[in-house]
Amino acid sequence: MEAISPTKPLLRALAGEAVWPPPLWLMRQAGRYLPEYREVRAQAGDFITLCTTPELAAEVTLQPIRRFGMDGAILFSDILMVPWGLGQPLRFAEGEGPVLDPIRTLAGLDRLQPAGMMQKLAPIMATVGLVREALDAHAPRVAMIGFAGSPFTVACYVVDGKGSKDFAITRGLAFSDPNFFGKLIRILTEATVEYLLAQVEAGAEALMLFDSWAGLLSPAQFRRWVIEPTSLIVRAVRKRHPNIPIIGFPRLAGPLLPEYASRTGVQCVGMDTGMDPRWAANALPATLAVQGNLDPLAVVTGGAAMEAEARGVLAALRGRPAIFNLGHGIVPQTPPEHVGTLVRLVRGG
Ligand code: 1CP
């Protein structure tokens, strides 16, 4: 494939250029804090229907772009659509988050059917195509970001069956039955590669791997269940698409972040709220892009508190390839006006 230098600010930053002011987007920028999202969500009825109805999913992907003009449009879907595509029963209970029929044994893994996955997930590829078409026509500086959960974080939900503070069942089984857990991680790694490749082929221009629970692991387990599968995914995706940038977000990885960055081969690392961006900037190669990491709660408060925090993040990002973002997803109680103020502040440098 021909290597063309990107012109979209977000893709330039991912290619290693210190773009200033930094391009920005916000994790969970589509969602319940936006009245226009709540309207479409109500129209769809349930969350899986929203994710698998391309016109509706494309609409909510584009809502924050229309309202605030971010530099990236992230596909509206969920990391749990991969286990759903593999055949694991999933529902999103109102106010309770995702609920899956847990899989905790080798025999249980037979319930995962990789052969049928891409057909079930075809509507998501249609969403990617619709979003990319809309951006090409109306917002040519905005990059289309595809994503998946990383195998370990998806495994947390496959095994525990729902959200948890510590995913003790999953982490326990990773020690007590590494044969089972290793096979689960292999299935999810292969499925993730196939899913991400299809998103690129449908029009995604950058990819992000969400590893929200990576930092729950011991360093040795982190190397085995986070770094190894992530590096396999990065290699496999970039073998087919050598120029596709991949953002890795091993949340709560702390001082393991530089090792994660060098061994996985990602083009950008996401910093969570607790990470000192000054430390990360010094600990990471100067050409590696970083993304982060304003506390989402500062955006709920807004005003001077948000401004002071955002300026601190901006100062730390200056002079290196960087993407301004939050340290975790926007929370539902965020006033949309505060997001508008934040975007203007970052754009002012
Ligand atoms: O009622 C609703 O509208 C559902 C709320 C919701 C939304 C808006 C869920 C359920 N998922 C999403 C969208 C979503 N999830 C996106 C869309 C793109 C965006 O705007 O950023 C993305 C990237 C995700 C990723 C995701 N889902 C993660 C990784 C990032 C993170 O926040 O840590 C995780 C862990 C999930 C699982 C999940 N899905 C939904 C919820 C409430 C949860 C968390 C469950 C828990 O408490 O553990």
Coordinates of C-alpha atoms and ligand atoms in Angstrom, one line a residue:
M1 CA 0.0 0.0 0.0
E2 CA 1.2 3.5 -0.8
A3 CA 2.3 5.6 2.1
I4 CA 0.7 9.0 1.9
S5 CA 1.4 11.6 4.6
P6 CA -1.9 12.3 6.4
T7 CA -3.4 15.7 6.5
K8 CA -6.0 15.2 9.2
P9 CA -4.6 16.7 12.5
L10 CA -5.4 13.6 14.5
L11 CA -3.6 11.3 12.0
R12 CA -0.6 13.7 11.8
A13 CA -0.2 13.4 15.6
L14 CA -0.5 9.7 15.4
A15 CA 2.2 9.7 12.7
G16 CA 4.5 11.3 15.2
E17 CA 4.1 15.0 14.4
A18 CA 3.9 17.5 17.3
V19 CA 0.7 19.2 16.0
W20 CA -0.2 22.3 18.0
P21 CA -2.8 23.0 19.4
P22 CA -3.2 19.2 19.9
P23 CA -6.1 17.5 18.1
L24 CA -8.8 16.4 20.5
W25 CA -11.6 13.9 21.0
L26 CA -13.1 12.6 24.2
M27 CA -13.7 9.0 25.3
R28 CA -17.5 8.4 25.4
Q29 CA -18.1 11.6 23.5
A30 CA -21.4 10.1 22.3
G31 CA -23.7 9.1 25.2
R32 CA -26.2 9.9 27.8
Y33 CA -24.9 13.4 28.7
L34 CA -26.3 14.5 25.2
P35 CA -30.0 15.0 24.9
E36 CA -29.9 14.1 21.2
Y37 CA -28.3 10.8 22.1
R38 CA -31.0 10.0 24.7
E39 CA -33.6 10.7 22.0
V40 CA -32.0 8.2 19.5
R41 CA -31.4 5.7 22.4
A42 CA -35.1 5.8 23.3
Q43 CA -36.0 5.4 19.6
A44 CA -33.8 2.3 19.3
G45 CA -35.2 0.7 22.5
D46 CA -32.3 -1.3 23.6
F47 CA -28.6 -0.7 23.4
I48 CA -27.7 -3.7 21.2
T49 CA -30.3 -2.6 18.7
L50 CA -28.7 0.8 18.7
C51 CA -25.3 -0.7 18.1
T52 CA -26.6 -2.9 15.2
T53 CA -28.7 -0.4 13.4
P54 CA -26.2 1.4 11.1
E55 CA -28.3 4.6 10.5
L56 CA -28.8 5.1 14.3
A57 CA -25.3 4.1 15.3
A58 CA -23.8 6.4 12.6
E59 CA -26.1 9.2 13.8
V60 CA -25.0 9.1 17.4
T61 CA -21.3 8.7 16.3
L62 CA -21.7 12.0 14.4
Q63 CA -23.7 14.0 17.1
P64 CA -20.7 15.2 19.1
I65 CA -18.9 16.1 15.9
R66 CA -21.8 18.3 14.8
R67 CA -22.2 19.9 18.2
F68 CA -18.5 20.4 19.2
G69 CA -16.3 19.7 16.2
M70 CA -13.8 17.2 17.7
D71 CA -10.9 15.9 15.5
G72 CA -12.0 12.3 15.8
A73 CA -15.3 10.4 15.4
I74 CA -15.2 7.2 17.4
L75 CA -17.4 4.4 16.1
F76 CA -20.5 4.1 18.3
S77 CA -20.5 0.5 19.5
D78 CA -19.3 -1.4 22.6
I79 CA -16.3 -3.6 23.5
L80 CA -18.8 -6.4 24.4
M81 CA -20.1 -6.7 20.8
V82 CA -17.2 -9.1 20.2
P83 CA -18.4 -11.7 22.8
W84 CA -21.9 -11.0 21.6
G85 CA -20.8 -11.7 18.0
L86 CA -19.1 -14.9 19.2
G87 CA -22.5 -16.1 20.5
Q88 CA -22.3 -15.3 24.2
P89 CA -25.7 -14.1 25.4
L90 CA -25.5 -10.4 26.4
R91 CA -28.0 -7.8 27.6
F92 CA -27.6 -4.3 28.8
A93 CA -29.8 -4.0 31.9
E94 CA -31.2 -0.5 32.5
G95 CA -29.0 1.3 35.0
E96 CA -27.0 -1.8 35.7
G97 CA -24.6 -2.1 32.8
P98 CA -23.8 -5.2 30.7
V99 CA -24.9 -8.8 31.9
L100 CA -23.5 -11.9 30.1
D101 CA -23.9 -15.6 30.8
P102 CA -20.5 -16.2 32.3
I103 CA -18.0 -18.7 30.8
R104 CA -15.6 -20.2 33.3
T105 CA -14.6 -23.7 31.9
L106 CA -12.8 -25.1 28.9
A107 CA -16.1 -26.8 27.9
G108 CA -17.9 -23.5 28.1
L109 CA -15.6 -22.1 25.5
D110 CA -17.3 -24.3 22.9
R111 CA -20.2 -21.8 23.2
L112 CA -18.0 -19.2 21.4
Q113 CA -18.4 -19.6 17.7
P114 CA -15.8 -17.5 15.7
A115 CA -17.1 -18.7 12.4
G116 CA -20.4 -16.8 12.8
M117 CA -18.9 -13.6 14.3
M118 CA -18.4 -11.4 11.2
Q119 CA -21.9 -12.0 9.9
K120 CA -23.4 -11.0 13.2
L121 CA -21.1 -7.9 13.4
A122 CA -21.7 -6.9 9.7
P123 CA -24.1 -4.0 10.7
I124 CA -21.2 -2.4 12.7
M125 CA -19.1 -2.4 9.5
A126 CA -22.0 -0.7 7.7
T127 CA -21.9 1.9 10.5
V128 CA -18.2 2.5 9.9
G129 CA -18.9 2.9 6.2
L130 CA -21.7 5.4 6.8
V131 CA -19.7 7.5 9.2
R132 CA -16.7 7.6 6.9
E133 CA -18.9 8.7 4.0
A134 CA -20.4 11.5 6.1
L135 CA -17.0 12.7 7.2
D136 CA -15.6 12.6 3.7
A137 CA -18.6 14.7 2.6
H138 CA -19.1 17.2 5.4
A139 CA -16.1 17.1 7.9
P140 CA -12.9 16.1 5.9
R141 CA -10.6 17.1 8.8
V142 CA -12.2 14.6 11.2
A143 CA -10.7 11.1 11.5
M144 CA -12.8 8.0 11.8
I145 CA -11.6 5.9 14.8
G146 CA -12.5 2.2 15.1
F147 CA -12.0 0.3 18.3
A148 CA -12.2 -3.0 20.2
G149 CA -11.7 -4.0 23.8
S150 CA -8.4 -5.7 24.4
P151 CA -8.6 -9.4 25.1
F152 CA -7.9 -9.2 28.8
T153 CA -10.6 -6.5 29.4
V154 CA -13.2 -8.4 27.3
A155 CA -12.3 -11.6 29.1
C156 CA -13.1 -9.8 32.4
Y157 CA -16.7 -9.5 31.3
V158 CA -16.8 -12.9 29.5
V159 CA -15.8 -14.6 32.8
D160 CA -17.2 -12.4 35.6
G161 CA -20.4 -11.9 33.6
K162 CA -20.8 -8.2 34.6
G163 CA -19.0 -5.1 35.7
S164 CA -16.9 -5.5 38.9
K165 CA -14.5 -3.4 41.0
D166 CA -11.7 -6.0 40.9
F167 CA -12.8 -8.8 38.5
A168 CA -11.7 -11.3 41.2
I169 CA -13.2 -14.3 39.4
T170 CA -11.4 -13.6 36.2
R171 CA -8.0 -12.8 37.8
G172 CA -8.4 -15.9 40.1
L173 CA -9.1 -18.2 37.1
A174 CA -6.1 -16.7 35.2
F175 CA -3.9 -18.2 38.0
S176 CA -5.8 -21.4 38.8
D177 CA -6.7 -22.4 35.2
P178 CA -4.2 -20.8 32.9
N179 CA -5.1 -23.5 30.3
F180 CA -8.7 -22.2 30.1
F181 CA -7.7 -18.6 30.4
G182 CA -5.0 -18.9 27.8
K183 CA -7.4 -20.5 25.3
L184 CA -10.0 -17.7 26.0
I185 CA -7.4 -15.0 25.4
R186 CA -6.3 -16.8 22.1
I187 CA -10.0 -16.9 20.9
L188 CA -10.5 -13.2 21.8
T189 CA -7.1 -12.2 20.2
E190 CA -8.0 -13.8 16.9
A191 CA -11.5 -12.4 16.9
T192 CA -10.2 -8.9 17.7
V193 CA -7.8 -9.0 14.8
E194 CA -10.5 -10.1 12.4
Y195 CA -12.9 -7.5 13.8
L196 CA -10.4 -4.6 13.6
L197 CA -9.2 -5.6 10.1
A198 CA -12.8 -5.4 8.9
Q199 CA -13.3 -2.0 10.5
V200 CA -10.2 -0.7 8.6
E201 CA -11.5 -2.2 5.4
A202 CA -14.9 -0.5 6.0
G203 CA -13.2 2.9 6.4
A204 CA -11.7 3.3 9.9
E205 CA -8.5 5.5 9.8
A206 CA -7.1 4.8 13.3
L207 CA -7.9 2.1 15.9
M208 CA -8.0 2.1 19.6
L209 CA -7.7 -0.9 22.0
F210 CA -9.5 -0.3 25.3
D211 CA -7.8 -2.2 28.1
S212 CA -9.8 -0.6 31.0
W213 CA -8.8 -3.3 33.6
A214 CA -5.2 -4.0 32.5
G215 CA -3.9 -2.3 35.6
L216 CA -5.6 -4.8 37.9
L217 CA -3.0 -7.4 37.0
S218 CA 0.4 -8.2 38.7
P219 CA 3.4 -7.2 36.5
A220 CA 4.0 -10.8 35.4
Q221 CA 0.3 -11.4 34.5
F222 CA 0.2 -8.0 32.8
R223 CA 3.0 -9.1 30.5
R224 CA 1.3 -12.4 29.8
W225 CA -2.3 -11.3 29.3
V226 CA -2.0 -7.7 28.2
I227 CA 1.4 -7.1 26.5
E228 CA 1.6 -10.4 24.6
P229 CA -1.9 -10.5 23.1
T230 CA -1.8 -6.7 22.3
S231 CA 1.5 -7.1 20.5
L232 CA 0.0 -10.0 18.5
I233 CA -3.0 -7.8 17.5
V234 CA -0.8 -4.9 16.5
R235 CA 1.5 -7.1 14.4
A236 CA -1.4 -8.9 12.7
V237 CA -3.3 -5.7 11.9
R238 CA -0.3 -3.8 10.7
K239 CA 0.9 -6.7 8.6
R240 CA -2.2 -6.2 6.4
H241 CA -2.4 -2.4 6.8
P242 CA 1.1 -1.1 7.6
N243 CA 0.0 2.5 8.0
I244 CA -2.9 2.1 10.3
P245 CA -2.2 3.8 13.6
I246 CA -3.2 2.0 16.8
I247 CA -3.8 3.7 20.2
G248 CA -3.4 1.4 23.2
F249 CA -5.0 2.3 26.5
P250 CA -3.9 0.0 29.2
R251 CA -5.7 1.8 32.0
L252 CA -4.0 1.9 35.4
A253 CA -0.8 0.4 34.0
G254 CA 1.3 3.0 35.9
P255 CA 5.1 2.5 35.5
L256 CA 4.5 -0.5 33.1
L257 CA 3.4 2.0 30.4
P258 CA 6.8 2.4 28.8
E259 CA 7.3 -1.4 28.6
Y260 CA 3.8 -1.7 27.2
A261 CA 4.5 0.9 24.6
S262 CA 7.8 -0.5 23.4
R263 CA 6.8 -4.2 23.4
T264 CA 3.3 -3.9 21.8
G265 CA 4.4 -1.6 19.0
V266 CA 1.4 0.8 19.4
Q267 CA 1.7 4.2 17.7
C268 CA 0.1 6.0 20.7
V269 CA -0.5 5.3 24.4
G270 CA -3.6 6.5 26.2
M271 CA -2.9 7.9 29.7
D272 CA -5.5 7.4 32.4
T273 CA -6.5 10.2 34.9
G274 CA -4.0 9.2 37.6
M275 CA -0.9 9.2 35.2
D276 CA 1.4 12.2 35.4
P277 CA 1.6 13.4 31.8
R278 CA 5.0 15.0 32.6
W279 CA 6.4 11.7 33.8
A280 CA 4.9 9.8 30.8
A281 CA 6.3 12.4 28.4
N282 CA 9.8 11.8 29.8
A283 CA 9.5 8.1 30.1
L284 CA 8.3 7.5 26.6
P285 CA 10.1 7.9 23.2
A286 CA 9.8 11.4 21.9
T287 CA 8.3 10.2 18.6
L288 CA 5.5 8.2 20.3
A289 CA 2.2 10.0 20.5
V290 CA 0.4 10.2 23.8
Q291 CA -3.3 10.7 24.5
G292 CA -5.0 12.0 27.6
N293 CA -5.8 12.7 30.3
L294 CA -8.1 15.3 31.8
D295 CA -10.2 14.0 34.7
P296 CA -13.8 13.5 33.4
L297 CA -15.0 14.9 36.8
A298 CA -13.3 18.2 36.1
V299 CA -15.6 18.5 33.1
V300 CA -18.6 17.9 35.3
T301 CA -17.5 20.8 37.5
G302 CA -16.4 23.1 34.6
G303 CA -15.3 26.7 35.2
A304 CA -12.0 27.6 36.7
A305 CA -11.3 24.1 38.1
M306 CA -11.7 22.6 34.6
E307 CA -9.6 25.3 33.1
A308 CA -6.7 24.9 35.5
E309 CA -6.6 21.1 35.0
A310 CA -6.9 21.3 31.3
R311 CA -4.1 23.9 31.1
G312 CA -1.9 21.6 33.2
V313 CA -2.5 18.7 30.7
L314 CA -1.9 21.0 27.7
A315 CA 1.4 22.2 29.1
A316 CA 2.6 18.6 29.6
L317 CA 1.6 17.7 26.1
R318 CA 3.4 20.6 24.4
G319 CA 6.3 19.8 22.1
R320 CA 5.5 16.2 21.5
P321 CA 3.0 14.3 19.3
A322 CA -0.1 14.3 21.4
I323 CA -3.9 14.0 21.4
F324 CA -5.9 15.8 24.0
N325 CA -8.5 13.5 25.6
L326 CA -9.9 12.6 29.0
G327 CA -8.3 10.1 31.4
H328 CA -11.5 7.9 31.1
G329 CA -14.9 8.3 29.6
I330 CA -17.3 11.3 29.9
V331 CA -19.8 10.7 32.7
P332 CA -23.6 11.0 32.1
Q333 CA -24.0 14.0 34.5
T334 CA -21.6 16.2 32.4
P335 CA -23.2 19.5 31.3
P336 CA -22.7 19.6 27.5
E337 CA -21.8 23.4 27.7
H338 CA -18.7 22.4 29.7
V339 CA -17.6 20.2 26.8
G340 CA -18.0 23.1 24.4
T341 CA -15.9 25.4 26.7
L342 CA -13.2 22.7 26.9
V343 CA -13.0 22.3 23.1
R344 CA -12.6 26.1 22.7
L345 CA -9.9 26.2 25.4
V346 CA -7.9 23.3 23.9
R347 CA -8.2 24.9 20.4
G348 CA -6.8 28.1 21.9
G349 CA -3.7 26.1 22.8
Ligands
1CP1 O1 -27.5 3.1 28.3 C1 -26.7 3.4 27.5 O2 -26.8 4.3 26.6 C2 -25.5 2.5 27.5 C3 -24.2 3.2 28.0 C4 -23.0 2.7 27.1 C5 -22.5 3.5 26.1 C6 -22.8 4.9 25.7 C7 -22.4 1.5 27.1 C8 -22.7 0.3 28.0 N1 -21.4 1.5 26.1 C9 -21.4 2.7 25.5 C10 -20.6 3.1 24.3 C11 -19.2 2.7 24.3 N2 -18.5 1.8 25.1 C12 -18.2 3.3 23.4 C13 -18.7 4.2 22.3 C14 -17.8 5.2 21.7 C15 -17.5 6.4 22.6 O3 -18.3 7.4 22.5 O4 -16.4 6.5 23.2 C16 -17.0 2.8 23.8 C17 -15.6 3.0 23.1 C18 -17.2 1.8 24.8 C19 -16.1 1.0 25.4 C20 -16.4 0.3 26.7 N3 -17.5 -0.5 27.0 C21 -15.4 0.0 27.7 C22 -14.0 0.5 27.6 C23 -13.9 2.0 28.0 C24 -14.2 2.3 29.4 O5 -15.2 3.0 29.6 O6 -13.5 1.7 30.3 C25 -16.0 -0.8 28.6 C26 -15.3 -1.3 29.9 C27 -17.3 -1.1 28.2 C28 -18.3 -2.0 28.9 C29 -19.6 -1.2 29.2 N4 -20.5 -1.0 28.2 C30 -21.5 -0.2 28.8 C31 -21.2 0.1 30.1 C32 -22.0 0.8 31.1 C33 -20.0 -0.6 30.4 C34 -19.1 -0.6 31.7 C35 -19.6 -1.6 32.6 C36 -18.8 -1.7 33.9 O7 -19.3 -1.0 34.8 O8 -17.8 -2.4 34.0

